[in-house]
CSV table of C-alpha atoms and ligand atoms in Angstrom, one decimal:
chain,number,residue,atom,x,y,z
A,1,UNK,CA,32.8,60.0,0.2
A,2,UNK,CA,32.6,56.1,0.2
A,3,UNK,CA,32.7,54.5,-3.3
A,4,UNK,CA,29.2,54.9,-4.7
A,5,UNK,CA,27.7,53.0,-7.5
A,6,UNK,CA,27.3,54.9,-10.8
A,7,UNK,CA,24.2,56.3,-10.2
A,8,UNK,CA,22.0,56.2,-13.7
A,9,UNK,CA,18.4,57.2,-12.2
A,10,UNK,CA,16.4,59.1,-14.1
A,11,UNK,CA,15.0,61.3,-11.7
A,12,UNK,CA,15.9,62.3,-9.1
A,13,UNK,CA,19.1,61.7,-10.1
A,14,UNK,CA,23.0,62.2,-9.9
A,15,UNK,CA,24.2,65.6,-8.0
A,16,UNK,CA,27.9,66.4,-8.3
A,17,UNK,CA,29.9,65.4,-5.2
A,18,UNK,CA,31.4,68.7,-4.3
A,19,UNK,CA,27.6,69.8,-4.0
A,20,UNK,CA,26.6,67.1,-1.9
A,21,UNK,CA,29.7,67.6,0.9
A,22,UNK,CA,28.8,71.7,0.6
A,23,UNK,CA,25.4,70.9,1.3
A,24,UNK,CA,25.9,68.9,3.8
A,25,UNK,CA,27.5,71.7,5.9
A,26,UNK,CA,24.9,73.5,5.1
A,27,UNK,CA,22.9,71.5,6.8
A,28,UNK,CA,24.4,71.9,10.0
A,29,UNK,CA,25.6,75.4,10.2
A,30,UNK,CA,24.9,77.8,7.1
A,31,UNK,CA,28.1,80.8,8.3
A,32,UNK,CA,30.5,77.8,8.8
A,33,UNK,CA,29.1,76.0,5.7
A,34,UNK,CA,31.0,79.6,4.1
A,35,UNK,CA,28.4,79.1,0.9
A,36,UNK,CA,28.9,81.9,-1.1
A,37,UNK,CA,32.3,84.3,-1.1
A,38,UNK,CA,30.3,86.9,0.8
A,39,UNK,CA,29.2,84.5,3.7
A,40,UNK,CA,25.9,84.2,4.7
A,41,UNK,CA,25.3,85.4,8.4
A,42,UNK,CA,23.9,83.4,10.2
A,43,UNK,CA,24.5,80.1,12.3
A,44,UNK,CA,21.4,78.3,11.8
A,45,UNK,CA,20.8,75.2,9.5
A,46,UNK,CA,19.8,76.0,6.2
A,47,UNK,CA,16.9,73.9,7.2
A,48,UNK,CA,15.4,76.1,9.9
A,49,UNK,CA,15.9,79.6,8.6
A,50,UNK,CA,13.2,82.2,7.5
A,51,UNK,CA,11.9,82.7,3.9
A,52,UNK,CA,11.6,86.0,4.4
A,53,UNK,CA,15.0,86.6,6.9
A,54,UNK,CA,18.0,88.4,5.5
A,55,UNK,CA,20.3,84.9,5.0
A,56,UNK,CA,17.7,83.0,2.8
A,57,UNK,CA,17.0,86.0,0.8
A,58,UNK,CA,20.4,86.6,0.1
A,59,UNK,CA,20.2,82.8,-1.3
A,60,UNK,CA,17.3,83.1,-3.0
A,61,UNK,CA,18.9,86.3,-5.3
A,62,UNK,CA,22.1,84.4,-5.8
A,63,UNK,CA,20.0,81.7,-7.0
A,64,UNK,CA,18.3,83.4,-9.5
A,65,UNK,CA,20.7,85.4,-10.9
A,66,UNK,CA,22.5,82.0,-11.1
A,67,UNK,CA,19.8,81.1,-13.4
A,68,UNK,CA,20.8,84.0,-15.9
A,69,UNK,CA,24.4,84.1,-15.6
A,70,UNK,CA,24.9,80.0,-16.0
A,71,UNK,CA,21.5,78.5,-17.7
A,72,UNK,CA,21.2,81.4,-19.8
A,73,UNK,CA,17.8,82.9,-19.3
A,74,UNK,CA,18.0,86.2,-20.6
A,75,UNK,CA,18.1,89.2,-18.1
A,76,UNK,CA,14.9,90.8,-18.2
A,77,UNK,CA,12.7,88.0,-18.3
A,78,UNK,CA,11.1,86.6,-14.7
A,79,UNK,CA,12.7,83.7,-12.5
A,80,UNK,CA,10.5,81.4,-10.3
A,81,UNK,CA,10.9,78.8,-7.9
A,82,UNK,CA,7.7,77.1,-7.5
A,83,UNK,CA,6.7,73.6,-6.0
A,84,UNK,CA,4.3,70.9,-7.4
A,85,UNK,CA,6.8,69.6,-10.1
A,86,UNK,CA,6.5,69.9,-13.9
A,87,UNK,CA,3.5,68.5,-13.7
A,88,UNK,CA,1.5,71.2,-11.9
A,89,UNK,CA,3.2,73.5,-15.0
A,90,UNK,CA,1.0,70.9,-17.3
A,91,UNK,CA,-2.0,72.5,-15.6
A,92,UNK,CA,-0.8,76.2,-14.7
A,93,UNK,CA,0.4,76.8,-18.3
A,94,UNK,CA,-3.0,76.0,-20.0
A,95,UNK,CA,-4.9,77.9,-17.0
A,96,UNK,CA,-2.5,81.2,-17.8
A,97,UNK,CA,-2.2,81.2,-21.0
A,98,UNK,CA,-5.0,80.2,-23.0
A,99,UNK,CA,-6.9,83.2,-24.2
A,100,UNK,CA,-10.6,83.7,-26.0
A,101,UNK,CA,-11.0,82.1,-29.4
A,102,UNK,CA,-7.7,80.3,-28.8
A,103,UNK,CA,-6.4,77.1,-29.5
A,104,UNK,CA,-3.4,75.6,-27.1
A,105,UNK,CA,-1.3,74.0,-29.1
A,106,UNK,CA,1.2,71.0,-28.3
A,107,UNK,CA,4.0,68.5,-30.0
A,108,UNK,CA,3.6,65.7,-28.6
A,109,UNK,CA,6.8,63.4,-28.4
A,110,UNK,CA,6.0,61.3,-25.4
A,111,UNK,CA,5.1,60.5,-22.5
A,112,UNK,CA,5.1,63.6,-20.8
A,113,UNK,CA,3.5,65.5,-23.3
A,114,UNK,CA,0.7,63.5,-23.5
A,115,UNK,CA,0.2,64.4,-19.8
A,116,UNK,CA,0.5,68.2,-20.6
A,117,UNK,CA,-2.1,67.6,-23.4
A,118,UNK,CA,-4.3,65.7,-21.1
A,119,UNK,CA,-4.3,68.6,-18.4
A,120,UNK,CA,-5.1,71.4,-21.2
A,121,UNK,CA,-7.9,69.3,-22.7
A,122,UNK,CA,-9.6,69.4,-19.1
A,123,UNK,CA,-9.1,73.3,-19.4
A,124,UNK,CA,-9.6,74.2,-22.9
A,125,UNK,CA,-9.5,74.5,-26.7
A,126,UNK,CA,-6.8,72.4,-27.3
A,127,UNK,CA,-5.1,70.8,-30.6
A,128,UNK,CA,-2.2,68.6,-31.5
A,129,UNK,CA,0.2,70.1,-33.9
A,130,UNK,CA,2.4,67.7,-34.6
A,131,UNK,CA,3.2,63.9,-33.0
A,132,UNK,CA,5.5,61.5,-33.6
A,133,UNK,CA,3.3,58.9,-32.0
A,134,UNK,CA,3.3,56.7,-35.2
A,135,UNK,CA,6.8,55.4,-34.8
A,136,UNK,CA,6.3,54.9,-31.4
A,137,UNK,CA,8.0,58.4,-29.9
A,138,UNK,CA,11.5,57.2,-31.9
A,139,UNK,CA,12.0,60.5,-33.2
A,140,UNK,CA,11.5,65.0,-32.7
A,141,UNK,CA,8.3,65.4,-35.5
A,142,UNK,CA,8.6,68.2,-37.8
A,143,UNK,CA,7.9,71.7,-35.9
A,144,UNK,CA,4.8,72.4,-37.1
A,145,UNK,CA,3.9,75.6,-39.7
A,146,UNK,CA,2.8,78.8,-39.5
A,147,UNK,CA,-0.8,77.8,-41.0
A,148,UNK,CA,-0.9,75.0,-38.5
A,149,UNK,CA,-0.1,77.8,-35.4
A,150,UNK,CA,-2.9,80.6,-36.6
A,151,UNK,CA,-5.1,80.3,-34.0
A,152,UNK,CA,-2.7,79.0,-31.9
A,153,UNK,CA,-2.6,80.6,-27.7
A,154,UNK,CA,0.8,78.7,-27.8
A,155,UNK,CA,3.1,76.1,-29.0
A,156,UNK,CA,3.7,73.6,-26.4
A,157,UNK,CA,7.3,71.4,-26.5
A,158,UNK,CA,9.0,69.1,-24.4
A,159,UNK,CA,12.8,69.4,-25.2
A,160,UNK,CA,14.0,66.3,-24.0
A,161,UNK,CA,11.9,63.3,-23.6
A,162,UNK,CA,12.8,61.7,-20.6
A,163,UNK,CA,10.9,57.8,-21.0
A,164,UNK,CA,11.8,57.4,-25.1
A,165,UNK,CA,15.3,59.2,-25.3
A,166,UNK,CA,14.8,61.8,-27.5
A,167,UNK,CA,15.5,65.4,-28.0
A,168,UNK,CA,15.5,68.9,-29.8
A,169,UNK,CA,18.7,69.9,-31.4
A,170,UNK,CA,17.0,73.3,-31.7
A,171,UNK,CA,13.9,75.0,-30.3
A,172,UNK,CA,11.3,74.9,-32.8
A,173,UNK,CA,10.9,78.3,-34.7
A,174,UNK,CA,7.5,80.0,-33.9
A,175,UNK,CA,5.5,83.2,-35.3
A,176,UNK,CA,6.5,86.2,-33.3
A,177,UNK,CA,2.6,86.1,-31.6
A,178,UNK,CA,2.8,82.9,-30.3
A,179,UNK,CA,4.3,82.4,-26.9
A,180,UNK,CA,6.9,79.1,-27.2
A,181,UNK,CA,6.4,77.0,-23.8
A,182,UNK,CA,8.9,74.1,-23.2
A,183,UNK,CA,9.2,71.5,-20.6
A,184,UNK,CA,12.9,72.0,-19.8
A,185,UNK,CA,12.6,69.2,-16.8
A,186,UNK,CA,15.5,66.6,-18.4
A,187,UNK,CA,17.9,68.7,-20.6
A,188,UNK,CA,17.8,72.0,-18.8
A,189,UNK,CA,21.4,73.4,-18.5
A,190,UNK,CA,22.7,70.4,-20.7
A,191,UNK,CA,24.3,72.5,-23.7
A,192,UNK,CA,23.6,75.8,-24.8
A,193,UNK,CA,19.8,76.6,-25.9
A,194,UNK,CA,18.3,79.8,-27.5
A,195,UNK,CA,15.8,80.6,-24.4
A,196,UNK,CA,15.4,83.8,-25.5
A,197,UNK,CA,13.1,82.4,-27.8
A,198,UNK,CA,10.7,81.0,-25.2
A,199,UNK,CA,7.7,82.7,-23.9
A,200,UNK,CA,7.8,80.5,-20.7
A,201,UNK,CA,10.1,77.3,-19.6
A,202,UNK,CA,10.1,75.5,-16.9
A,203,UNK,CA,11.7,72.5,-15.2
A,204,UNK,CA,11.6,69.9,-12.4
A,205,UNK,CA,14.9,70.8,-10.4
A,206,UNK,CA,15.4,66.8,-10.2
A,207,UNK,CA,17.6,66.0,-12.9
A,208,UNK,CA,20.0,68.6,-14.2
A,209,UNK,CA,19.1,71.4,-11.0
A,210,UNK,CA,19.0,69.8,-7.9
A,211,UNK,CA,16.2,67.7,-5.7
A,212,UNK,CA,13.1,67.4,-6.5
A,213,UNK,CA,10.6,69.7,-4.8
A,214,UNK,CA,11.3,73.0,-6.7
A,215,UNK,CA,10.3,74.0,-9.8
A,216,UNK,CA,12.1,76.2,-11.9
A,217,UNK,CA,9.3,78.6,-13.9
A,218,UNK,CA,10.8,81.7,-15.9
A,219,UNK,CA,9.3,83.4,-18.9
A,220,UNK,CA,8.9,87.0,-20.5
A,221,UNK,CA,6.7,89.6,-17.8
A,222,UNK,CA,4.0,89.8,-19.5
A,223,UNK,CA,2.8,86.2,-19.4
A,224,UNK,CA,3.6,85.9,-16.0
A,225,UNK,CA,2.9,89.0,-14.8
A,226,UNK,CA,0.3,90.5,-16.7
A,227,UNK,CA,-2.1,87.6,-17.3
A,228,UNK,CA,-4.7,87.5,-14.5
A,229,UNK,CA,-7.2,84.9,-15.0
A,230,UNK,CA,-10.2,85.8,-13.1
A,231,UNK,CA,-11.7,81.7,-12.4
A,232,UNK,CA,-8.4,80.8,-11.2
A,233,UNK,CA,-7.4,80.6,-7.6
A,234,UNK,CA,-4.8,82.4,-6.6
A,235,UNK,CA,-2.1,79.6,-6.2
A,236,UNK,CA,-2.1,78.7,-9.9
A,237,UNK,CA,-1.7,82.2,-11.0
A,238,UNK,CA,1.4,83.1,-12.2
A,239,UNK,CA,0.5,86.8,-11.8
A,240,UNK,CA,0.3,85.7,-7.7
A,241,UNK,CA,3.8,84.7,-7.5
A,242,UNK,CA,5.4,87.1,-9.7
A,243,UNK,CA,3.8,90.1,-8.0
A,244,UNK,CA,5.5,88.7,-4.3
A,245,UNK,CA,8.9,88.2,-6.3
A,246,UNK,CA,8.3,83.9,-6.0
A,247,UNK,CA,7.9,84.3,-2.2
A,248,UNK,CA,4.0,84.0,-2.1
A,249,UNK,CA,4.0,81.3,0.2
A,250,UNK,CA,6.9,79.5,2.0
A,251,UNK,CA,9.0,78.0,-1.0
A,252,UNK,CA,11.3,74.4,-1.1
A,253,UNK,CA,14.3,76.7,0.8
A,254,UNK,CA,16.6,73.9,1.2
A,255,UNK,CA,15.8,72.9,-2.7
A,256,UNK,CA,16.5,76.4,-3.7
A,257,UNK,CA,20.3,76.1,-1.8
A,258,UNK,CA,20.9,73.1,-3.4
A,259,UNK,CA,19.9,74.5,-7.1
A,260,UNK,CA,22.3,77.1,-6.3
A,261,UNK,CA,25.0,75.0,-5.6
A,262,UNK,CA,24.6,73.2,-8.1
A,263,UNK,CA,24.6,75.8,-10.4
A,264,UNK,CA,27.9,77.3,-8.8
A,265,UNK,CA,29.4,73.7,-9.8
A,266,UNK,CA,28.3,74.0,-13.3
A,267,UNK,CA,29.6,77.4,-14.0
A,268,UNK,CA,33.2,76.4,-12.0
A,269,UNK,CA,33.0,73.2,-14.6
A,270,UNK,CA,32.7,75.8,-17.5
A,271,UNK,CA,29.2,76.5,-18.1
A,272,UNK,CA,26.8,75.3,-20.3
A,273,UNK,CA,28.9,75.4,-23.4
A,274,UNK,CA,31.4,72.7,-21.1
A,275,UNK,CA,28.5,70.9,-20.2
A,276,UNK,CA,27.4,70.6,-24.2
A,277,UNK,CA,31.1,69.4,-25.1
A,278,UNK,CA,31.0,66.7,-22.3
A,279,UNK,CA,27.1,65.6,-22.7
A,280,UNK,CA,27.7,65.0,-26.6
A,281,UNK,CA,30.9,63.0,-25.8
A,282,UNK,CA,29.2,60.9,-23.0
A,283,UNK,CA,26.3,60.2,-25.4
A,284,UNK,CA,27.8,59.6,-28.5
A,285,UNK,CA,30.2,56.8,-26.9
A,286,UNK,CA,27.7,54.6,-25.7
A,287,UNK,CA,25.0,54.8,-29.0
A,288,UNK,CA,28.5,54.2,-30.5
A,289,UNK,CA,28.8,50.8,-28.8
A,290,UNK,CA,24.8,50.1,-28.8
A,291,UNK,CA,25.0,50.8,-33.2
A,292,UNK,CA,28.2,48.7,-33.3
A,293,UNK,CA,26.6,45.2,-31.2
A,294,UNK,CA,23.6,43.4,-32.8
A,295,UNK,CA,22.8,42.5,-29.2
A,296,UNK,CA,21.5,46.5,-28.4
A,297,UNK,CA,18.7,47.9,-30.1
A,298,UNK,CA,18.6,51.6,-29.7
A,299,UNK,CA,14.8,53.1,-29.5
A,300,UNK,CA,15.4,56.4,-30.9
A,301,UNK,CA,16.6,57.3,-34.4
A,302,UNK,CA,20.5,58.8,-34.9
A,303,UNK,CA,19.5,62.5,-35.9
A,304,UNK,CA,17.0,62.9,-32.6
A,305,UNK,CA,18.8,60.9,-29.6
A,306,UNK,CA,18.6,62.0,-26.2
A,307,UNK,CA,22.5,63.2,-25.1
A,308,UNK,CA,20.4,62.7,-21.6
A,309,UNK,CA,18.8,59.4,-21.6
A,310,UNK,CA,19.9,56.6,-23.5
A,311,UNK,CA,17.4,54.2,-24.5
A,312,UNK,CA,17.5,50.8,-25.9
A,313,UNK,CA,16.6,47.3,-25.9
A,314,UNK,CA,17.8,43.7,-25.8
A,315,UNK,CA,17.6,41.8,-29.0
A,316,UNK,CA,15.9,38.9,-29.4
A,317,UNK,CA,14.0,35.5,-31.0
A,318,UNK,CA,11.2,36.6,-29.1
A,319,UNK,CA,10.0,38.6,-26.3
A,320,UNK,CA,10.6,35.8,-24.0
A,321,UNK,CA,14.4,35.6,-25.1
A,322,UNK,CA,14.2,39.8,-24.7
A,323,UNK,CA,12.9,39.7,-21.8
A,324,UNK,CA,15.4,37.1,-20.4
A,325,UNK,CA,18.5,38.8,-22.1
A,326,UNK,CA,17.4,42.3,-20.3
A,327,UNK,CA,16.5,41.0,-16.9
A,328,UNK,CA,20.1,39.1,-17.4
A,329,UNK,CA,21.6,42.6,-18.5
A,330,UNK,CA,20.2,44.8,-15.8
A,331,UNK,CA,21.2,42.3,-12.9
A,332,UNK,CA,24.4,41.3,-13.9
A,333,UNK,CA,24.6,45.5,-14.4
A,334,UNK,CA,23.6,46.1,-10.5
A,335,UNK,CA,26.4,43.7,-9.7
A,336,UNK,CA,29.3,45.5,-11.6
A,337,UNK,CA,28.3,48.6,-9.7
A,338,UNK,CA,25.6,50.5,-12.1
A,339,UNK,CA,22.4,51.3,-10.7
A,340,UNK,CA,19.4,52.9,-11.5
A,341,UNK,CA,19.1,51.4,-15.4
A,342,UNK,CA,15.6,49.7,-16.0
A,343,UNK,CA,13.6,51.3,-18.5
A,344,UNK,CA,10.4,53.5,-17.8
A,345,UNK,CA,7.9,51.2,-16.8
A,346,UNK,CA,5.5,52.0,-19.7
A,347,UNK,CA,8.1,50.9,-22.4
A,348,UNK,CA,10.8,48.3,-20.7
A,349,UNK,CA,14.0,48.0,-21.9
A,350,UNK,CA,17.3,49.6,-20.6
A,351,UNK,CA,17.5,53.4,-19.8
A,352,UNK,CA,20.9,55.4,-19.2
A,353,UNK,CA,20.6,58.8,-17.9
A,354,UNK,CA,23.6,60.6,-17.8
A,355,UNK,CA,23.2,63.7,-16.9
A,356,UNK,CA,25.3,67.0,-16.2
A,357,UNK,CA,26.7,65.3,-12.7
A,358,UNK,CA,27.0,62.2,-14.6
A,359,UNK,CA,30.9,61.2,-14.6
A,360,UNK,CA,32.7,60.6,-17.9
A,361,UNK,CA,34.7,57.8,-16.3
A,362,UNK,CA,31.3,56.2,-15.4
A,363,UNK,CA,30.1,56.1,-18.6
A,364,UNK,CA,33.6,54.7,-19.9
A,365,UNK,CA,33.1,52.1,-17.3
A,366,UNK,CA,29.8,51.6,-18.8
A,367,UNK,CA,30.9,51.0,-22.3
A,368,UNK,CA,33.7,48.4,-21.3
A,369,UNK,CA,30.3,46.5,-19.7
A,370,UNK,CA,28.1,47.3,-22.5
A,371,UNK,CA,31.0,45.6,-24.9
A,372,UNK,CA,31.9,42.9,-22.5
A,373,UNK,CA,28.0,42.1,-22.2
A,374,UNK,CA,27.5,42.3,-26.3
A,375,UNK,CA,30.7,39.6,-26.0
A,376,UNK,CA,28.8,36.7,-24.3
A,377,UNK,CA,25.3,37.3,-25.5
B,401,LIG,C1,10.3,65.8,-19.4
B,401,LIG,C2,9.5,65.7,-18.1
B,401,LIG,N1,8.4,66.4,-17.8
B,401,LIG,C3,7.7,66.3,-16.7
B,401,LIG,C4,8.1,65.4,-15.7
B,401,LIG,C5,7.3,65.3,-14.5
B,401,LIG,O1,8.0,66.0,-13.5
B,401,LIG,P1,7.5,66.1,-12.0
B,401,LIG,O2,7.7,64.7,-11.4
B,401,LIG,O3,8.5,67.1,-11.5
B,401,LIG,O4,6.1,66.6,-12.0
B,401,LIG,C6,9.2,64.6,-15.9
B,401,LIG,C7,9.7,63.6,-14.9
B,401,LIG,O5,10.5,62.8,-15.0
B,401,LIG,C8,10.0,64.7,-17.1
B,401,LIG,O6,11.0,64.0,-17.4
């Protein structure tokens, strides 16, 4: 492949290159493409194939039991690949799950969760738990207590927050009745996670997974299975796509392929627990550099930063001279061959996301800048 800038997009983002060329082929001939070791028959694109023909289902299996072997979702709970994005989960969790004389309960660390809270409010009883809204989404609040979770239909989390740069360690401990729902989208796969103790996840394929357009959904049976919601149609129903094995309509097929591959590459890289070692290293050497330069303010606090997105800011007099150091930062950035680094556009600043396909030499690259840069400022 020609040389490609270090590609630091939040969404969709990096895909490892070996996945790109084996997509590729896939593209043009699926048998010649020679995906998985027991070939797929057939010499049609990947892009022109059935949903419900013998080649694509054989992709669609391998693809989710991908999603047990390498992310770790325990065998007997359901896997889904649905479209709409995380944000149709915002709505399709609330409309599921929340039950008579219920509360649905959320943390909310950001951005994203306020959108979840904003879609169950339209739906139901619904209550914030805990927030760490008063120091400006800089850190993971305390998980909230059993008293706080009586009534609760269930705990809502995001696990990395994608716009402020922060994350869970650990999932949040929960009473055993209350379903634990998590917005996976940014960290999913990123390091070893106890999913077992979720009730449902789920997670826009576009950072850690693949392209955008698929929607990985898996939780225990009898939330998706079971819970049949008479006033909702039957495309938000979990219970509709569970009972046609996540084939009710005709899904993202070529999304699906490239999740697989790309979950193929993370298992040949290790797994998971590789994927940890290497995210913690890639982190901690840039918040390294940012704590050790006056010039770089780091948004979220030491004991809750993202190993996924690295946020921070430009020092200065004033926001003028800020604004004037970043815009200087991010252009002179785009010229030394790293792209994709504004900030959110609801908080500014500088964002690096460095996720799993995210190269170790890009991020040494990016240090050497980030120090060269702290030098003439
Ligand atoms: C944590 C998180 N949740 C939800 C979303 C929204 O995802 P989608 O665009 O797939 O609806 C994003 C997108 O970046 C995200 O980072």
């Amino acid at each position: 492949m020609s040389k490609r800038p270090w590609n630091f997009s939040a969404g969709p983002a990096i895909l490892p290159e070996p996945v790109l060329e084996r997509v590729a082929a896939a593209v043009g001939n699926l048998r010649s493409a020679n995906f998985w070791n027991e070939g797929i028959e057939s010499d049609l694109s990947i892009l022109e194939i059935s949903h419900r023909g013998p080649a694509f289902s054989s992709i669609h299996e391998h693809a989710i039991d991908l999603v047990h072997e390498v992310v770790g979702v325990p065998r007997d709970r359901r896997v889904m690949f649905l479209q709409g994005g995380a944000s149709l989960q915002f709505c399709m969790v609330p409309m599921n799950l929340r039950r008579e004389g219920k509360v649905a309960c959320y943390v909310e660390t950001g951005a994203w969760s306020k959108k979840a809270i904003a879609e169950s409010e339209r739906i139901g009883p619904t209550r914030v738990v805990a927030s760490s809204k008063e120091t400006g989404f800089d850190r993971i609040p305390d998980a909230p207590s059993a008293e706080d979770l009586v009534d609760a239909a269930y705990l809502h989390v995001t696990t990395n927050n994608t716009i402020y740069g922060t994350e869970y360690r650990e999932l949040p401990e929960v009473p055993p009745d209350v379903p634990l729902v998590a917005d996976l989208s940014s960290d999913i796969a990123s390091r070893p996670m106890a999913l077992d103790r979720l009730g449902i996840g789920y997670a826009g394929a576009q950072k850690n997974l693949g392209p955008s357009g698929v929607t990985l959904v898996f939780g225990r049976r009898e939330l998706l299975d079971e819970s049949d919601p008479a006033d909702v149609p039957a495309y938000l129903r979990y219970r509709t796509f569970a009972k046609a094995g996540g084939l009710y309509n005709t899904p993202n097929t070529f999304g699906i392929l490239v999740l697989a591959a790309v979950l193929e590459w993370v298992r040949d890289e290790g797994g998971v627990c590789a994927m940890g070692e290497r995210n913690e290293r890639k982190a901690r050497k840039i918040y390294e550099v940012l704590d050790a330069n006056d010039v770089y303010e780091p948004h979220a606090r030491p004991e809750d930063r993202s190993w996924m997105n690295v946020t921070f800011r430009l020092a200065g007099a004033d926001e003028a001279e800020r604004a004037e150091r970043t815009s200087r930062f991010l252009s002179e950035a785009e010229a030394a061959g790293f792209s994709g680094l504004k900030g959110h556009r609801s908080v500014g600043g500088v964002r690096a996301s460095i996720y799993n396909a995210f190269p170790e030499a890009g991020v040494d690259a990016f240090v050497e800048f980030l120090r060269e840069f702290a030098r003439r400022a």
